[in-house]
């Protein structure tokens, strides 16, 4: 029996989230079914964290124990051959026996994309939050800086979950407007350069990136919803400090919708514990 | 009664193509239903050309006559309010009474996107052709240059249609590999920069663009399928000249799948006949 570490990307649009649910299309359910098909046995897989319905991943990390005789290279290929085309297995390595993707994660990075152009973008709709009305990215960035560091983020947790503590440390948080040079978008916005040069630009996208030692339930989406209120000019940049101090979800802004959220990366101790 | 010119974008994935079919989700059917809902009357709309199921548009042009009292601005807003989110009305103007989007088109431009990276890209799958095995973009570009100019393109028409002539003039045809500077893609490839910087690049996409005075049925997709054979190293760049000379569809390569194809732009006489 070996422990494997698998890096996974998925387009969350057509999944009812990560977590297994009977008769529902979930990422975990799909992966476990694929492993069962390849190995002939049932295995349980653990992710760095559960993503909600509609949330995407570019680098979700999953661990599982499995007694296959396949090499990681062949096993990875077999997994990709069986996965549906909105999931992709990017990397598979043998990890130390006790490695656990949930418990051992030390840092995660999320990105959230807001589309705030007056014109609808049919290619961005699955991958961004369509916000009516232009947002002030600089004000949002200033507001976000109050969240840096170690705080009680209870105000940014949608519902009380079973977690011991609502204290988390935010290492980095950045809000910026997409720059033209980054990719020539337009109608076809996010789909960018190969789909629509010569047309508008990434300037109609606002990108929020947050890196922390962990995230509470819907924390990124609540942060983004709160920052959007500042971006709309309804609150000053200092408002986020007040929201934080309240330790009450009712003090924060709305929960931004799931389609704009991407789990980018998960880090483990020692850079890479896996060799 | 006024004649309107409407510019339309759509994500073709969930449409059974442009043309109306009873009980099928088509772009034309959807647009006509929306116009009927707004005006209370049935109107027939004409597009610059029919796109097949799965083919996308960034700038499809549509004409229709309609006796609404709405101003173009208000009418456009009403149309967008009723359209599903995989369609967007970008521009609406009053055209000369006899304007007809199909008959009056003088030039069209298409783009085709091929994804030829070893790793699957879950965000590009709806918007590109996943080609297994790296392609030689330079050889494809050289092969494409034989198609420039006025030729009988019968070899590149999937089936005999009711058209009078299979002679068309290609004004421009370009094949190139996406450049890193264009947009930082990666897993999330086409979706580019706002979705995945710091990861691979647009280098895993090949972009084919063709501009002509008109296109035969599945002409772009047959050109791309043929060029892909050159890109695979199976034929020399000069092969396209031979295929052209045969005037027989069996001489050409396969028809590339619809999901990589985008109708970019349609031009009319006098730059813009519409003012």
Coordinates of C-alpha atoms in Angstrom, one line a residue:
Chain A
X1 CA 0.0 0.0 0.0
X2 CA 1.4 3.4 -1.0
X3 CA 0.1 6.9 -0.3
X4 CA -0.3 9.0 -3.4
X5 CA -0.5 12.8 -3.9
X6 CA -2.5 13.8 -6.9
X7 CA -2.8 17.4 -8.3
X8 CA -6.2 18.0 -9.9
X9 CA -7.8 20.7 -12.1
X10 CA -11.5 20.9 -12.7
X11 CA -14.1 23.2 -14.2
X12 CA -16.5 23.3 -11.3
X13 CA -19.5 24.5 -13.4
X14 CA -21.1 21.1 -13.8
X15 CA -20.2 19.6 -10.4
X16 CA -22.2 19.7 -7.2
X17 CA -18.9 20.6 -5.5
X18 CA -16.1 18.4 -4.2
X19 CA -17.7 16.3 -1.6
X20 CA -19.3 12.9 -2.4
X21 CA -23.1 12.9 -2.4
X22 CA -25.1 9.9 -3.6
X23 CA -26.5 10.2 -7.1
X24 CA -24.9 13.6 -7.5
X25 CA -22.1 14.5 -9.9
X26 CA -19.3 15.5 -7.5
X27 CA -15.5 15.8 -8.0
X28 CA -14.7 13.3 -5.2
X29 CA -17.4 10.9 -6.4
X30 CA -16.1 11.0 -9.9
X31 CA -12.4 10.5 -8.8
X32 CA -13.3 7.6 -6.5
X33 CA -15.3 5.9 -9.3
X34 CA -12.4 6.2 -11.6
X35 CA -10.0 4.8 -9.0
X36 CA -12.4 1.9 -8.4
X37 CA -12.6 1.2 -12.1
X38 CA -8.8 1.1 -12.5
X39 CA -7.9 -0.8 -9.4
X40 CA -11.0 -2.9 -8.8
X41 CA -11.2 -1.6 -5.3
X42 CA -13.0 1.2 -3.4
X43 CA -10.7 3.9 -2.0
X44 CA -11.6 7.1 -0.2
X45 CA -9.7 10.2 -1.3
X46 CA -9.1 13.4 0.8
X47 CA -8.7 16.9 -0.7
X48 CA -6.9 19.9 0.7
X49 CA -10.3 21.3 1.2
X50 CA -13.8 21.0 -0.1
X51 CA -14.8 23.3 -2.9
X52 CA -18.4 24.3 -3.3
X53 CA -20.6 23.7 -6.4
X54 CA -19.4 25.9 -9.2
X55 CA -16.0 26.6 -7.8
X56 CA -13.0 25.7 -10.0
X57 CA -9.6 24.3 -9.3
X58 CA -6.3 24.7 -11.1
X59 CA -4.3 22.9 -8.5
X60 CA -6.4 21.0 -6.0
X61 CA -4.4 18.5 -4.0
X62 CA -5.7 15.0 -3.1
X63 CA -4.3 12.2 -1.1
X64 CA -5.2 8.5 -1.0
X65 CA -3.7 5.1 -0.1
X66 CA -3.9 2.4 -2.7
X67 CA -2.2 -0.9 -3.3
X68 CA -1.8 -0.7 -7.0
X69 CA 1.3 -2.2 -8.7
X70 CA 1.1 0.6 -11.4
X71 CA 3.9 3.1 -11.6
X72 CA 2.8 6.7 -10.9
X73 CA 3.3 7.6 -14.6
X74 CA 1.1 4.7 -15.9
X75 CA -1.4 5.2 -13.1
X76 CA -1.7 9.0 -13.9
X77 CA -2.3 8.1 -17.6
X78 CA -5.0 5.6 -16.6
X79 CA -6.7 8.1 -14.4
X80 CA -6.8 10.7 -17.1
X81 CA -8.1 8.2 -19.6
X82 CA -11.1 7.6 -17.4
X83 CA -11.8 11.1 -16.0
X84 CA -14.5 13.2 -17.8
X85 CA -13.2 16.1 -19.8
X86 CA -13.9 18.7 -17.1
X87 CA -11.4 17.1 -14.8
X88 CA -7.7 16.6 -15.4
X89 CA -5.1 14.9 -13.3
X90 CA -2.0 17.0 -13.6
X91 CA 0.6 15.3 -11.4
X92 CA 0.8 12.1 -9.4
X93 CA 3.6 11.2 -7.0
X94 CA 4.2 8.7 -4.2
X95 CA 4.0 10.6 -0.8
X96 CA 5.3 9.6 2.6
X97 CA 2.9 7.0 4.1
X98 CA 1.3 9.4 6.6
X99 CA 0.8 12.2 4.1
X100 CA -2.8 13.6 4.3
X101 CA -3.9 16.4 1.9
X102 CA -6.3 18.0 4.3
X103 CA -4.3 17.8 7.5
X104 CA -0.9 18.7 6.2
X105 CA -1.7 21.7 4.0
X106 CA 0.1 24.7 5.3
X107 CA -0.8 27.4 2.7
X108 CA -3.4 27.8 0.0
X109 CA -3.9 30.4 -2.7
X110 CA -7.2 31.3 -4.3
X111 CA -8.1 33.6 -7.2
X112 CA -11.4 35.3 -7.7
X113 CA -12.3 36.9 -11.0
X114 CA -14.9 39.7 -11.3
X115 CA -16.2 40.8 -14.7
X116 CA -17.4 44.4 -14.5
X117 CA -17.8 45.5 -18.1
X118 CA -21.1 47.0 -19.3
X119 CA -21.3 44.3 -22.0
X120 CA -21.9 40.7 -21.2
X121 CA -19.1 38.3 -22.1
X122 CA -20.5 34.9 -23.2
X123 CA -17.1 33.2 -22.7
X124 CA -16.4 34.5 -19.2
X125 CA -19.8 33.7 -17.7
X126 CA -18.8 30.3 -16.3
X127 CA -15.5 31.7 -15.0
X128 CA -16.2 35.1 -13.4
X129 CA -18.8 37.0 -11.4
X130 CA -20.6 39.4 -13.6
X131 CA -20.9 42.6 -11.6
X132 CA -23.1 45.3 -13.0
X133 CA -21.4 48.6 -12.6
X134 CA -17.7 49.4 -12.7
X135 CA -15.7 48.8 -9.5
X136 CA -12.8 50.8 -8.1
X137 CA -9.9 48.2 -8.0
X138 CA -7.6 50.5 -6.1
X139 CA -10.0 51.2 -3.3
X140 CA -10.7 47.4 -3.1
X141 CA -7.0 46.8 -2.8
X142 CA -6.6 49.3 -0.1
X143 CA -9.5 47.8 1.8
X144 CA -8.1 44.3 1.4
X145 CA -4.8 45.2 3.1
X146 CA -6.6 45.4 6.5
X147 CA -7.1 41.7 6.2
X148 CA -3.4 40.9 6.1
X149 CA -1.9 39.1 9.0
X150 CA -3.4 37.0 11.8
X151 CA -7.0 37.7 12.7
X152 CA -10.2 36.2 13.8
X153 CA -12.1 35.9 10.5
X154 CA -15.4 35.0 12.1
X155 CA -17.1 37.8 10.2
X156 CA -16.0 36.2 6.9
X157 CA -17.4 32.7 7.6
X158 CA -20.8 32.2 6.0
X159 CA -22.0 29.7 8.6
X160 CA -20.6 28.4 11.8
X161 CA -18.9 25.2 10.9
X162 CA -17.3 22.6 13.1
X163 CA -13.9 24.2 13.1
X164 CA -12.1 24.8 16.4
X165 CA -10.9 28.3 15.7
X166 CA -11.8 31.1 13.3
X167 CA -8.3 32.6 13.5
X168 CA -6.4 32.5 10.2
X169 CA -3.3 34.2 8.9
X170 CA -3.5 35.9 5.5
X171 CA 0.0 36.1 4.0
X172 CA -0.9 38.0 0.9
X173 CA -4.0 39.7 -0.6
X174 CA -4.0 41.6 -3.8
X175 CA -6.7 43.2 -5.9
X176 CA -6.0 44.5 -9.4
X177 CA -7.5 45.3 -12.7
X178 CA -6.4 43.0 -15.5
X179 CA -3.9 44.8 -17.7
X180 CA -4.1 44.9 -21.5
X181 CA -0.7 43.5 -21.9
X182 CA -1.6 40.4 -20.0
X183 CA -3.8 39.0 -22.7
X184 CA -5.9 40.6 -25.3
X185 CA -9.4 39.8 -24.3
X186 CA -12.7 41.4 -25.3
X187 CA -15.9 39.7 -26.0
X188 CA -14.4 36.4 -25.3
X189 CA -12.9 38.2 -22.3
X190 CA -11.3 35.7 -20.0
X191 CA -10.8 33.4 -22.9
X192 CA -8.5 36.0 -23.9
X193 CA -5.8 36.3 -26.4
X194 CA -6.4 33.4 -28.7
X195 CA -10.0 34.1 -28.8
X196 CA -10.3 37.8 -29.3
X197 CA -7.5 40.2 -29.9
X198 CA -8.1 43.6 -31.4
X199 CA -11.2 43.8 -29.2
X200 CA -11.3 45.4 -25.7
X201 CA -9.1 43.9 -23.1
X202 CA -8.6 42.2 -19.8
X203 CA -9.4 45.7 -18.4
X204 CA -12.9 44.5 -17.8
X205 CA -11.7 42.0 -15.2
X206 CA -10.8 42.5 -11.6
X207 CA -8.6 39.8 -10.1
X208 CA -8.5 39.2 -6.4
X209 CA -5.8 36.8 -5.1
X210 CA -5.5 35.6 -1.5
X211 CA -3.0 33.4 0.2
X212 CA -3.5 32.2 3.7
X213 CA -2.6 29.3 6.1
X214 CA -6.2 28.2 5.8
X215 CA -9.7 29.4 4.9
X216 CA -13.0 29.3 6.7
X217 CA -16.2 28.2 4.9
X218 CA -16.8 30.6 2.0
X219 CA -14.2 33.0 3.4
X220 CA -12.8 34.1 0.0
X221 CA -16.3 34.7 -1.4
X222 CA -17.3 36.7 1.6
X223 CA -14.1 38.8 1.4
X224 CA -14.8 39.4 -2.3
X225 CA -18.4 40.3 -1.6
X226 CA -17.3 42.7 1.1
X227 CA -14.6 44.3 -1.0
X228 CA -17.1 44.8 -3.8
X229 CA -19.1 47.1 -1.6
X230 CA -16.0 49.2 -1.2
X231 CA -15.4 49.0 -5.0
X232 CA -18.9 50.3 -5.5
X233 CA -18.1 53.3 -3.4
X234 CA -20.7 52.4 -0.7
X235 CA -18.1 52.1 2.0
X236 CA -14.6 53.5 2.6
X237 CA -11.5 51.3 2.4
X238 CA -11.3 51.3 6.2
X239 CA -14.6 49.4 6.5
X240 CA -13.0 46.0 6.2
X241 CA -11.1 46.7 9.5
X242 CA -14.5 47.4 11.2
X243 CA -16.0 44.3 9.7
X244 CA -13.1 42.2 11.0
X245 CA -13.4 43.7 14.5
X246 CA -17.1 42.8 14.7
X247 CA -16.5 39.0 14.5
X248 CA -20.0 38.7 13.2
X249 CA -21.0 37.5 9.7
X250 CA -23.8 40.1 9.6
X251 CA -21.2 42.9 9.6
X252 CA -19.7 41.8 6.2
X253 CA -20.9 42.1 2.7
X254 CA -22.7 39.5 0.5
X255 CA -21.2 36.2 -0.5
X256 CA -19.8 36.5 -4.0
X257 CA -21.1 33.7 -6.3
X258 CA -19.0 30.5 -6.8
X259 CA -18.3 30.8 -10.5
X260 CA -15.5 33.4 -10.1
X261 CA -13.5 31.3 -7.6
X262 CA -10.4 29.2 -8.5
X263 CA -8.3 27.2 -6.1
X264 CA -4.9 27.9 -7.5
X265 CA -2.4 26.1 -5.3
X266 CA -1.9 24.2 -2.1
X267 CA 1.5 24.1 -0.3
X268 CA 2.8 21.5 2.1
X269 CA 5.6 21.6 4.6
X270 CA 9.2 21.6 3.5
X271 CA 8.1 22.9 0.1
X272 CA 7.6 19.4 -1.0
X273 CA 7.3 16.6 1.5
X274 CA 6.8 14.1 -1.2
X275 CA 10.2 12.9 -2.2
Chain B
X1 CA -40.7 49.2 -40.6
X2 CA -37.0 49.6 -40.2
X3 CA -34.1 47.2 -41.0
X4 CA -31.8 46.5 -38.1
X5 CA -28.3 45.2 -38.1
X6 CA -27.4 43.3 -35.0
X7 CA -23.9 42.1 -33.9
X8 CA -24.1 38.9 -31.9
X9 CA -21.7 36.8 -29.8
X10 CA -22.4 33.3 -28.6
X11 CA -20.8 30.4 -27.0
X12 CA -21.8 27.6 -29.4
X13 CA -21.3 24.7 -27.1
X14 CA -25.0 24.3 -26.0
X15 CA -26.6 25.3 -29.3
X16 CA -27.6 23.0 -32.2
X17 CA -26.0 25.6 -34.5
X18 CA -27.4 28.8 -35.9
X19 CA -30.3 27.6 -38.0
X20 CA -33.8 27.3 -36.6
X21 CA -35.0 23.7 -36.0
X22 CA -38.3 22.9 -34.2
X23 CA -37.8 21.9 -30.6
X24 CA -34.0 22.3 -30.8
X25 CA -32.0 25.0 -29.0
X26 CA -30.6 27.1 -31.9
X27 CA -29.2 30.6 -32.0
X28 CA -31.7 31.7 -34.6
X29 CA -34.6 30.2 -32.8
X30 CA -33.6 31.8 -29.5
X31 CA -33.1 35.2 -31.1
X32 CA -36.5 35.0 -32.9
X33 CA -38.2 34.0 -29.7
X34 CA -36.7 37.0 -27.9
X35 CA -37.8 39.4 -30.7
X36 CA -41.3 37.9 -30.5
X37 CA -41.4 38.4 -26.8
X38 CA -40.3 42.0 -27.0
X39 CA -42.4 43.1 -30.0
X40 CA -45.3 40.7 -29.8
X41 CA -44.7 39.8 -33.5
X42 CA -42.9 37.0 -35.3
X43 CA -39.9 38.1 -37.3
X44 CA -37.4 36.1 -39.4
X45 CA -33.8 37.0 -38.9
X46 CA -30.9 36.4 -41.4
X47 CA -27.3 35.8 -40.4
X48 CA -24.1 36.5 -42.4
X49 CA -23.9 32.7 -42.5
X50 CA -25.0 29.6 -40.6
X51 CA -22.7 28.3 -37.9
X52 CA -22.7 24.6 -37.1
X53 CA -23.4 23.1 -33.7
X54 CA -20.6 23.9 -31.3
X55 CA -19.2 26.8 -33.4
X56 CA -18.8 30.1 -31.5
X57 CA -19.2 33.7 -32.6
X58 CA -17.6 36.9 -31.4
X59 CA -19.1 39.0 -34.1
X60 CA -21.9 37.3 -36.0
X61 CA -24.0 39.8 -38.0
X62 CA -27.8 39.5 -38.3
X63 CA -30.3 41.5 -40.1
X64 CA -34.1 41.8 -39.7
X65 CA -37.0 44.1 -40.4
X66 CA -39.1 45.1 -37.6
X67 CA -41.7 47.8 -36.9
X68 CA -40.9 48.6 -33.3
X69 CA -41.0 52.1 -31.9
X70 CA -38.1 51.4 -29.6
X71 CA -34.8 53.3 -30.1
X72 CA -31.9 51.0 -31.0
X73 CA -30.4 51.6 -27.6
X74 CA -33.5 50.6 -25.7
X75 CA -34.2 47.7 -28.1
X76 CA -30.6 46.4 -27.6
X77 CA -31.0 46.5 -23.8
X78 CA -34.4 44.7 -24.1
X79 CA -32.8 42.0 -26.3
X80 CA -29.9 41.5 -23.9
X81 CA -32.3 41.3 -20.9
X82 CA -34.2 38.4 -22.6
X83 CA -31.3 36.5 -24.2
X84 CA -29.8 33.5 -22.3
X85 CA -26.4 34.1 -20.9
X86 CA -24.5 32.2 -23.6
X87 CA -25.7 34.8 -26.2
X88 CA -24.9 38.5 -26.1
X89 CA -26.2 41.3 -28.4
X90 CA -23.2 43.6 -28.8
X91 CA -24.4 46.3 -31.2
X92 CA -27.7 47.3 -32.8
X93 CA -28.0 49.9 -35.6
X94 CA -30.6 50.9 -38.1
X95 CA -29.4 49.8 -41.6
X96 CA -30.5 50.9 -45.0
X97 CA -33.9 49.3 -45.8
X98 CA -32.5 46.7 -48.3
X99 CA -29.6 45.6 -46.1
X100 CA -29.3 41.9 -45.8
X101 CA -26.7 40.2 -43.6
X102 CA -26.3 37.1 -45.8
X103 CA -26.3 38.7 -49.2
X104 CA -24.3 41.8 -48.5
X105 CA -21.4 40.3 -46.6
X106 CA -18.2 41.0 -48.5
X107 CA -15.6 39.6 -46.1
X108 CA -15.5 37.3 -43.2
X109 CA -12.8 36.4 -40.7
X110 CA -12.7 33.1 -38.7
X111 CA -10.3 31.9 -36.0
X112 CA -9.6 28.3 -35.1
X113 CA -7.8 27.3 -31.9
X114 CA -6.0 24.1 -31.5
X115 CA -4.7 22.9 -28.1
X116 CA -1.7 20.6 -28.6
X117 CA -0.3 20.3 -25.1
X118 CA 0.4 16.9 -23.6
X119 CA -1.8 17.8 -20.6
X120 CA -5.5 18.3 -20.9
X121 CA -6.8 21.7 -20.1
X122 CA -10.2 21.6 -18.5
X123 CA -10.9 25.3 -19.3
X124 CA -10.0 25.1 -23.0
X125 CA -12.0 22.0 -23.9
X126 CA -15.1 23.9 -25.0
X127 CA -13.1 26.4 -27.0
X128 CA -10.4 24.5 -28.8
X129 CA -9.6 21.3 -30.5
X130 CA -7.5 19.0 -28.3
X131 CA -4.9 17.6 -30.6
X132 CA -2.8 14.8 -29.3
X133 CA 0.8 15.3 -30.3
X134 CA 2.6 18.5 -30.8
X135 CA 2.1 20.3 -34.2
X136 CA 4.6 22.3 -36.2
X137 CA 3.0 25.7 -36.5
X138 CA 5.6 27.0 -39.0
X139 CA 5.1 24.1 -41.4
X140 CA 1.3 24.7 -41.1
X141 CA 1.7 28.4 -41.9
X142 CA 3.8 27.6 -44.9
X143 CA 1.3 25.1 -46.1
X144 CA -1.5 27.6 -45.6
X145 CA 0.0 30.2 -47.9
X146 CA -0.8 28.0 -50.9
X147 CA -4.5 28.8 -50.2
X148 CA -4.0 32.6 -50.5
X149 CA -5.9 34.2 -53.4
X150 CA -8.7 33.1 -55.7
X151 CA -9.1 29.4 -56.1
X152 CA -11.7 26.7 -56.6
X153 CA -12.0 25.4 -53.0
X154 CA -14.1 22.3 -53.9
X155 CA -11.6 20.1 -52.1
X156 CA -12.4 22.0 -48.9
X157 CA -16.1 21.7 -48.9
X158 CA -17.4 18.9 -46.8
X159 CA -20.5 18.1 -48.8
X160 CA -21.8 19.5 -52.1
X161 CA -24.2 22.3 -51.1
X162 CA -26.5 24.3 -53.2
X163 CA -24.0 27.0 -54.0
X164 CA -23.4 28.2 -57.5
X165 CA -19.7 28.3 -57.4
X166 CA -16.9 26.8 -55.2
X167 CA -14.5 29.6 -56.1
X168 CA -13.5 31.9 -53.2
X169 CA -10.8 34.4 -52.5
X170 CA -8.7 34.1 -49.4
X171 CA -7.3 37.4 -48.5
X172 CA -5.3 36.3 -45.5
X173 CA -4.4 33.1 -43.7
X174 CA -2.1 32.9 -40.8
X175 CA -1.0 30.0 -38.5
X176 CA 1.0 30.8 -35.4
X177 CA 1.7 29.4 -32.0
X178 CA 0.4 31.5 -29.1
X179 CA 3.1 33.6 -27.5
X180 CA 3.7 33.8 -23.8
X181 CA 3.4 37.6 -23.8
X182 CA -0.1 37.4 -25.2
X183 CA -1.6 36.2 -22.0
X184 CA -0.3 34.0 -19.3
X185 CA -2.3 30.8 -19.5
X186 CA -1.5 27.4 -18.3
X187 CA -4.0 24.9 -17.1
X188 CA -6.8 27.2 -17.7
X189 CA -5.0 27.7 -21.0
X190 CA -7.2 29.7 -23.2
X191 CA -8.9 31.2 -20.3
X192 CA -5.6 32.8 -19.9
X193 CA -4.1 35.4 -17.8
X194 CA -6.7 36.1 -15.2
X195 CA -7.1 32.4 -14.5
X196 CA -3.6 31.1 -14.4
X197 CA -0.5 33.1 -14.5
X198 CA 2.8 31.6 -13.3
X199 CA 1.8 28.3 -15.0
X200 CA 2.7 27.3 -18.6
X201 CA 1.5 29.6 -21.3
X202 CA -0.4 30.2 -24.4
X203 CA 2.4 28.3 -26.1
X204 CA 0.2 25.2 -26.0
X205 CA -2.3 26.8 -28.4
X206 CA -2.1 27.1 -32.2
X207 CA -4.2 29.8 -33.7
X208 CA -5.3 29.7 -37.3
X209 CA -6.9 32.8 -38.8
X210 CA -8.5 33.0 -42.2
X211 CA -10.1 35.9 -44.0
X212 CA -12.0 35.5 -47.3
X213 CA -14.8 36.9 -49.4
X214 CA -16.9 33.9 -48.4
X215 CA -16.6 30.3 -47.1
X216 CA -18.0 27.0 -48.3
X217 CA -19.6 24.6 -46.0
X218 CA -17.1 23.5 -43.3
X219 CA -14.3 25.1 -45.3
X220 CA -12.4 26.5 -42.3
X221 CA -12.6 23.2 -40.5
X222 CA -11.4 21.3 -43.5
X223 CA -8.5 23.7 -44.0
X224 CA -7.6 23.2 -40.4
X225 CA -7.9 19.4 -40.6
X226 CA -5.7 19.4 -43.7
X227 CA -3.1 21.8 -42.2
X228 CA -3.0 19.5 -39.1
X229 CA -1.7 16.7 -41.3
X230 CA 1.2 18.9 -42.3
X231 CA 1.7 20.0 -38.7
X232 CA 2.0 16.3 -37.7
X233 CA 4.7 15.9 -40.3
X234 CA 2.7 13.5 -42.4
X235 CA 2.7 15.7 -45.5
X236 CA 5.0 18.5 -46.7
X237 CA 3.9 22.1 -46.8
X238 CA 3.3 21.9 -50.6
X239 CA 0.6 19.2 -50.1
X240 CA -2.1 21.9 -49.7
X241 CA -1.4 23.0 -53.3
X242 CA -2.0 19.5 -54.5
X243 CA -5.2 19.1 -52.5
X244 CA -6.5 22.4 -53.9
X245 CA -5.7 21.2 -57.5
X246 CA -7.7 18.0 -57.1
X247 CA -11.0 19.8 -56.5
X248 CA -12.2 16.8 -54.7
X249 CA -13.0 16.6 -51.0
X250 CA -11.4 13.2 -50.7
X251 CA -8.0 14.7 -51.4
X252 CA -8.1 16.9 -48.2
X253 CA -7.6 16.0 -44.6
X254 CA -10.2 15.4 -41.9
X255 CA -12.8 18.0 -40.8
X256 CA -11.5 19.6 -37.6
X257 CA -14.2 19.6 -34.8
X258 CA -16.5 22.6 -34.3
X259 CA -15.5 23.6 -30.8
X260 CA -12.2 25.3 -31.9
X261 CA -14.0 27.6 -34.4
X262 CA -14.9 31.2 -33.9
X263 CA -16.6 33.6 -36.3
X264 CA -14.7 36.8 -35.5
X265 CA -16.0 39.4 -37.8
X266 CA -18.1 40.1 -40.9
X267 CA -17.5 43.1 -43.1
X268 CA -20.0 44.9 -45.5
X269 CA -19.4 47.2 -48.4
X270 CA -18.2 50.7 -47.8
X271 CA -16.7 49.7 -44.5
X272 CA -20.1 50.4 -43.0
X273 CA -23.1 50.7 -45.2
X274 CA -25.2 51.4 -42.2
X275 CA -25.1 55.1 -41.6

